[in-house]
Coordinates of C-alpha atoms and ligand atoms in Angstrom, one line a residue:
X20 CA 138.9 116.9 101.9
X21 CA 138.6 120.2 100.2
X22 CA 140.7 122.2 103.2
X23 CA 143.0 119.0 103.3
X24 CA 144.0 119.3 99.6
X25 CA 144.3 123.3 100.2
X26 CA 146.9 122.4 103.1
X27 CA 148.4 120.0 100.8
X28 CA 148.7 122.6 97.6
X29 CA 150.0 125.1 100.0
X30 CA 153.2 122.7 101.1
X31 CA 154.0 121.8 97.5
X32 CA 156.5 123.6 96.7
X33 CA 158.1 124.3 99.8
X34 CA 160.4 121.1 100.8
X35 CA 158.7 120.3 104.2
X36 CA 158.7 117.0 104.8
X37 CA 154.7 115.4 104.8
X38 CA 153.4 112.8 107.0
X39 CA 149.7 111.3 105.8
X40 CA 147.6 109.6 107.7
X41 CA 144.4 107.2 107.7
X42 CA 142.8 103.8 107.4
X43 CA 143.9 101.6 105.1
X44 CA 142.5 102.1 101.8
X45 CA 142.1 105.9 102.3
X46 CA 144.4 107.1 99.7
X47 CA 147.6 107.6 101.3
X48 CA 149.6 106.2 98.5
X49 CA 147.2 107.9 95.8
X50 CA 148.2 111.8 98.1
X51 CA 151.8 110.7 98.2
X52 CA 151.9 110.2 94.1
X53 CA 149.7 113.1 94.0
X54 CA 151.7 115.7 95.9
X55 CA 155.2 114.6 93.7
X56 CA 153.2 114.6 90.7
X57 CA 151.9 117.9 91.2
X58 CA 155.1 119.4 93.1
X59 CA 158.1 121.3 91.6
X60 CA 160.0 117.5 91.9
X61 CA 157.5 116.4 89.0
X62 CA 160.2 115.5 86.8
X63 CA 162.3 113.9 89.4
X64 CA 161.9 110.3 90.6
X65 CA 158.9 108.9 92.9
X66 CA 160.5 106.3 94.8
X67 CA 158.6 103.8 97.3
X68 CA 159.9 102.4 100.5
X69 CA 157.4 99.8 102.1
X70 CA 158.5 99.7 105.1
X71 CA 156.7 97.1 106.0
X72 CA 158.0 94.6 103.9
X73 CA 161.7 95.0 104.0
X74 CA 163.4 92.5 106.5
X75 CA 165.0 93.9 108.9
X76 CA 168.6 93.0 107.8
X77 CA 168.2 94.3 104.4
X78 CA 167.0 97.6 105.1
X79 CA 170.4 99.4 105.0
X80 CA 171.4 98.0 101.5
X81 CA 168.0 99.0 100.2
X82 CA 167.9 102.1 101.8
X83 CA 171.6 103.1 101.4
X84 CA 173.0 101.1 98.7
X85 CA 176.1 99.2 98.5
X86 CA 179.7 99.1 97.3
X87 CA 180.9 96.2 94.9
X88 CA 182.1 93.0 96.7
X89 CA 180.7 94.2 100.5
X90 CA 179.1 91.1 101.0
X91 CA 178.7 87.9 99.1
X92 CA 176.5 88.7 96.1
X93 CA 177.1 92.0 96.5
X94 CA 178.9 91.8 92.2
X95 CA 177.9 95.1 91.4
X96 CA 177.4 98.5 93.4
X97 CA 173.9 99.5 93.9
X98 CA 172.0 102.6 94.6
X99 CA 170.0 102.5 97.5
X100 CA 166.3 104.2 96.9
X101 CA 167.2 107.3 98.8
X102 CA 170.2 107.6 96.2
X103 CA 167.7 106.7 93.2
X104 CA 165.0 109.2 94.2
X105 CA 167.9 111.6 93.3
X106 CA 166.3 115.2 93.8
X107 CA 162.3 113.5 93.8
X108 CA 160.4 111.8 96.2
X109 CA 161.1 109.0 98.4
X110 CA 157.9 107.7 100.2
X111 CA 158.4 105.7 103.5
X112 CA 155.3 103.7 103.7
X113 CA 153.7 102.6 106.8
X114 CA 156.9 104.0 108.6
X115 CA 155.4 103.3 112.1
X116 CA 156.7 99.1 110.9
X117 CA 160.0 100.6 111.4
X118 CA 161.8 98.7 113.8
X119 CA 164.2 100.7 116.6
X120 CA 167.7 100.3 114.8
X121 CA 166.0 101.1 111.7
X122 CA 164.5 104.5 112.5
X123 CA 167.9 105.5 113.9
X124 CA 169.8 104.6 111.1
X125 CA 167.1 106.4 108.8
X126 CA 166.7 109.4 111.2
X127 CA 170.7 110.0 111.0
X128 CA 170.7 110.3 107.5
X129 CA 167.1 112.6 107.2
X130 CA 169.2 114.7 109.8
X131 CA 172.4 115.0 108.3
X132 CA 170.9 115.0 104.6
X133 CA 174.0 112.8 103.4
X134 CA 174.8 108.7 104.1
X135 CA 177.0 106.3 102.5
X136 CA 176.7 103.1 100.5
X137 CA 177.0 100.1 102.8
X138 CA 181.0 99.4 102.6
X139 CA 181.9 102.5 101.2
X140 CA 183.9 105.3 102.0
X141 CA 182.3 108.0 100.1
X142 CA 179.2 110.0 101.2
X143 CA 175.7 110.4 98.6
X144 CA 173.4 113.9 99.7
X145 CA 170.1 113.2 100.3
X146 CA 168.1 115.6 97.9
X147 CA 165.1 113.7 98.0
X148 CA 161.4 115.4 99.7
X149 CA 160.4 113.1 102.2
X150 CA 157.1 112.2 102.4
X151 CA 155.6 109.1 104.8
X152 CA 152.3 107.2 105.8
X153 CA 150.9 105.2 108.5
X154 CA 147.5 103.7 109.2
X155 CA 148.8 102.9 113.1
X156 CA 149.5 104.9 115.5
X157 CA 152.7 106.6 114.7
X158 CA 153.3 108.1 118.6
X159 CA 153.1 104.9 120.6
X160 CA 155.7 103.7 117.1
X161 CA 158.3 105.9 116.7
X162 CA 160.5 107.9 118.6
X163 CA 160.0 111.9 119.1
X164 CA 163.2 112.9 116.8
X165 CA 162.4 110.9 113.8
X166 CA 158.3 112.2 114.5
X167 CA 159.2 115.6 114.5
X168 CA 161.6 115.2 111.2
X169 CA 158.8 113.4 109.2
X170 CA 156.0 115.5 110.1
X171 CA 156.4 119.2 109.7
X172 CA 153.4 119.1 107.9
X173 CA 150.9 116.1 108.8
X174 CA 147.6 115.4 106.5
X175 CA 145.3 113.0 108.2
X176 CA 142.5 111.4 105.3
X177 CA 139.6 110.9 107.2
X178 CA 138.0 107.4 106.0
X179 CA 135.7 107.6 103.4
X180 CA 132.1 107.1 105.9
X181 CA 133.0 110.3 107.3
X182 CA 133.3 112.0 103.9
X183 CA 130.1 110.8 102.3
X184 CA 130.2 113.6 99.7
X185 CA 133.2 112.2 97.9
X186 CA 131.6 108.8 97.1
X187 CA 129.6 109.3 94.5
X188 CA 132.6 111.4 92.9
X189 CA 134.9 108.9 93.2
X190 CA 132.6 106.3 91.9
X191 CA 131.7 108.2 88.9
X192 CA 135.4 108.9 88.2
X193 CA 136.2 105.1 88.9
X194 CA 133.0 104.5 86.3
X195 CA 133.9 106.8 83.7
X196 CA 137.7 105.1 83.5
X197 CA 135.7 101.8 82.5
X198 CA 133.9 103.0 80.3
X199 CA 130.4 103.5 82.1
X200 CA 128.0 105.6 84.4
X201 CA 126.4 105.1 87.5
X202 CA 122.6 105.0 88.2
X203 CA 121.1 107.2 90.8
X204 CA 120.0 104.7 93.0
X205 CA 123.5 103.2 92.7
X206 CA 124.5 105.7 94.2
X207 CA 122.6 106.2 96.9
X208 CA 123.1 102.8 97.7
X209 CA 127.3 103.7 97.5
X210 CA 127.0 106.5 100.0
X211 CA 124.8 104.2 102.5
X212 CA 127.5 102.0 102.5
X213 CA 130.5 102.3 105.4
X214 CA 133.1 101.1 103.1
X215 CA 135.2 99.3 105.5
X216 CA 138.1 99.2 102.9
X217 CA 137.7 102.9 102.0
X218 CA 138.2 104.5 98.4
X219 CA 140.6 100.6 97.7
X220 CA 136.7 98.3 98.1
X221 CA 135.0 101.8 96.6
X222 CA 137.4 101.1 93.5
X223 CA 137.2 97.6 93.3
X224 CA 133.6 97.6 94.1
X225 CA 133.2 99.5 90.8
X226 CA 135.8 97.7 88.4
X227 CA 133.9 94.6 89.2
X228 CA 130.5 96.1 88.7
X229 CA 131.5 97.6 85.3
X230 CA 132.6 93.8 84.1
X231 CA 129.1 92.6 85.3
X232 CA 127.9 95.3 83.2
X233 CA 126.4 95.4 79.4
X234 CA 125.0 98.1 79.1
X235 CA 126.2 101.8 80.0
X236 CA 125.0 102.3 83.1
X237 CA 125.7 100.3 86.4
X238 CA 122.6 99.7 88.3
X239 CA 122.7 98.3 92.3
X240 CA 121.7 95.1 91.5
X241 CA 125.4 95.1 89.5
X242 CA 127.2 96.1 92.8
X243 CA 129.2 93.3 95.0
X244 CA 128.6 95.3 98.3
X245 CA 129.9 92.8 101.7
X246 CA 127.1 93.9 103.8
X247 CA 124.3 96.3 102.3
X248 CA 124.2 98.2 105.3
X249 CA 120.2 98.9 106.7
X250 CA 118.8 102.2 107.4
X251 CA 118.7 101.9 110.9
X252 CA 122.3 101.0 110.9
X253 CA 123.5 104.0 108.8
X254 CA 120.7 106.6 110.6
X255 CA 122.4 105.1 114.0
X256 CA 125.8 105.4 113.0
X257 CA 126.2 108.8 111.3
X258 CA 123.7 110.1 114.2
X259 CA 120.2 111.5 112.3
X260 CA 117.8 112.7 114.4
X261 CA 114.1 111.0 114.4
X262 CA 113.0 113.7 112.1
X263 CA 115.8 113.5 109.7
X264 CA 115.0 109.3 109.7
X265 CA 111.3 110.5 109.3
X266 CA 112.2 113.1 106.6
X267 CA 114.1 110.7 104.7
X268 CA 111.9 108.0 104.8
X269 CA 108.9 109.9 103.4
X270 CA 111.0 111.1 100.6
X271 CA 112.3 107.7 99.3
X272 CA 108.3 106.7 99.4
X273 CA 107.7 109.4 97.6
X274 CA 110.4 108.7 95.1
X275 CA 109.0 105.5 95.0
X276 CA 105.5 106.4 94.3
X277 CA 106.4 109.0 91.8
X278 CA 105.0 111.5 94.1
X279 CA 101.6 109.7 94.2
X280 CA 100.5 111.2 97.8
X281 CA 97.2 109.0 98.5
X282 CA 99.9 105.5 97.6
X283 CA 102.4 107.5 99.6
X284 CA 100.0 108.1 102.5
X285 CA 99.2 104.4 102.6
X286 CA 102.5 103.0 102.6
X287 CA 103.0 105.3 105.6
X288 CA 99.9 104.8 107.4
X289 CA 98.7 108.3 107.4
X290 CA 96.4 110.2 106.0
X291 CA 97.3 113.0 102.9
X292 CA 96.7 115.7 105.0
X293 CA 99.0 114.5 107.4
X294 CA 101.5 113.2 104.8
X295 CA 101.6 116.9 103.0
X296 CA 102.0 118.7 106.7
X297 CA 105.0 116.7 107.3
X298 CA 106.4 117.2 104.0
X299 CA 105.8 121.3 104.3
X300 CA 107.3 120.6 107.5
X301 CA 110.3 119.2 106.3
X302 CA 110.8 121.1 103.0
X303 CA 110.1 118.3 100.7
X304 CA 110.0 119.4 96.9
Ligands
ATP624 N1 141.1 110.7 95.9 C1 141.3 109.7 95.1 N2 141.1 109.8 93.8 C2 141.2 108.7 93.0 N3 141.6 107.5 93.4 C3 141.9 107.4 94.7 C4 141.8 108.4 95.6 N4 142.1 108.0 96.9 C5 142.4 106.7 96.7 N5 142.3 106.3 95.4 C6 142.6 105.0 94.9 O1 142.1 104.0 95.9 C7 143.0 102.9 96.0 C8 143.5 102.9 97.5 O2 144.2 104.0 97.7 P1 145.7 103.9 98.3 O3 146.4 102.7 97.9 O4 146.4 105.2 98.1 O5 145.4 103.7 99.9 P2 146.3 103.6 101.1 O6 145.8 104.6 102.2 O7 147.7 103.8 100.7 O8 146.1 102.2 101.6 P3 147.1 101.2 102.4 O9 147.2 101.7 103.8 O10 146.4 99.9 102.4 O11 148.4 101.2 101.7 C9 144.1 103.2 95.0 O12 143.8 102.4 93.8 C10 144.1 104.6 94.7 O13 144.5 104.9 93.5
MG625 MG1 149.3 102.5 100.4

């Protein structure tokens, strides 16, 4: 995340166009808002496209704009959101929905920087920073001109099982917005967890907790976690080696204990000797 974010900082003042990338829940939207917010375009509008959810035969109006009395309705001109992003940033999310007609039309004016309000003569300059997401897979979606226009610069988020170290951040940050902290075992339970939905279940798993919660601090018991993943399953799927399982194991007993070694030993079923050679062995404080 730390050399992402350093990629990111380095791109944002220069105008190149930004694809992100990653599961959903990973904080494309959050980078998106990030990078305007942070960018020379701060004081410039942040405009979102979700591409997604437009129908198909109302993408030009919304994208473009319209002239009074084009079609019926049409009362009033309107300013298409590339036209109200004015010299900010328009974000196309989930741009790989964009259908085949779509991404031409939308490629043509990204090319030419200019387009025009549906009926109208006159031409608007696009001024906005382009910056896009998907969580599919934008080569097998959209064709190589519009690709190589959105992506100058791409920024993939990995999900957040493969960036353990940022959970407990997150979570604390998430806490201290409602008000509360999170226990150590908490914690440790949070980064255990594969988070399916990424940072969005990491949020709401939090916010929920911290209405459960009376007191200060949230404690496990407090946290509405799907599937409280097992050892095993976690040792398995981030790939720790017998002696890290082992290593890790002895510690938590000891935790447990309060560093009692002859309760330790039992629960283990070795002896003390044994129990303090492994823990030399594996640097145990
Ligand atoms: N690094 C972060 N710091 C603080 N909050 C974050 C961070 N990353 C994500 N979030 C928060 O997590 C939630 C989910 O993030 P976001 O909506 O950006 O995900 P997304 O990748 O756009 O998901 P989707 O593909 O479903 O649209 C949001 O509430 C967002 O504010
Ligand atoms: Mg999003």
């Amino acid at each position: 995340m730390r050399a992402l974010l350093d990629t990111v900082d380095k791109a944002l003042d220069h105008d190149v166009n930004i694809l992100i990338l990653g599961e959903s829940g990973s904080g494309k939207g959050w980078l998106a808002e990030t990078i305007h917010r942070f960018g020379s375009r701060r004081d410039e509008p942040f405009v979102h496209v979700d591409c997604a959810a437009i129908p198909v035969d109302l993408f030009e109006s919304e994208l473009f704009g319209f002239e009074k009395g084009t079609f019926t309705g049409a009362v009033d001109r309107k300013a298409g959101r590339l036209e109200l992003a004015k010299r900010g940033t328009v974000y196309f999310d989930e741009i790989a929905s964009l259908a085949q007609s779509q991404q031409a039309k939308l490629l043509r004016a990204l090319e030419e920087r200019r387009f025009t309000r549906l009926g109208g003569a006159g031409e608007v300059h696009l001024e906005a920073r382009v910056v896009s997401s998907s969580s599919a897979d934008v080569n097998a979606a959209l064709r190589r001109d519009l690709l190589y226009r959105i992506n100058v610069l791409t920024v993939t988020l990995p999900p957040l099982r493969e960036r353990k170290e940022d959970v407990a951040r997150l979570a604390e940050g998430f806490a201290r917005n409602a008000g509360k902290r999170v226990h150590a075992d908490a914690l440790r339970l949070l980064e255990d967890y594969a988070w399916p939905g990424n940072v969005r279940e990491l949020r709401n798993a939090i916010e929920r907790a911290a209405l459960m919660t009376d007191g200060d601090t949230i404690v496990p018991s407090a946290l509405p976690l799907a599937e409280p993943a097992e050892l095993v399953t976690v040792a398995a799927r981030d790939g720790w080696t017998l002696d890290e399982l082992e290593a890790r194991y002895i510690r938590e007993v000891l935790r447990q204990t309060k560093e009692n070694y002859s309760r330790a030993a039992e629960i283990l079923g070795i002896n003390r000797k044994t129990l303090l050679e492994k823990r030399r062995k594996y640097g145990i404080e």
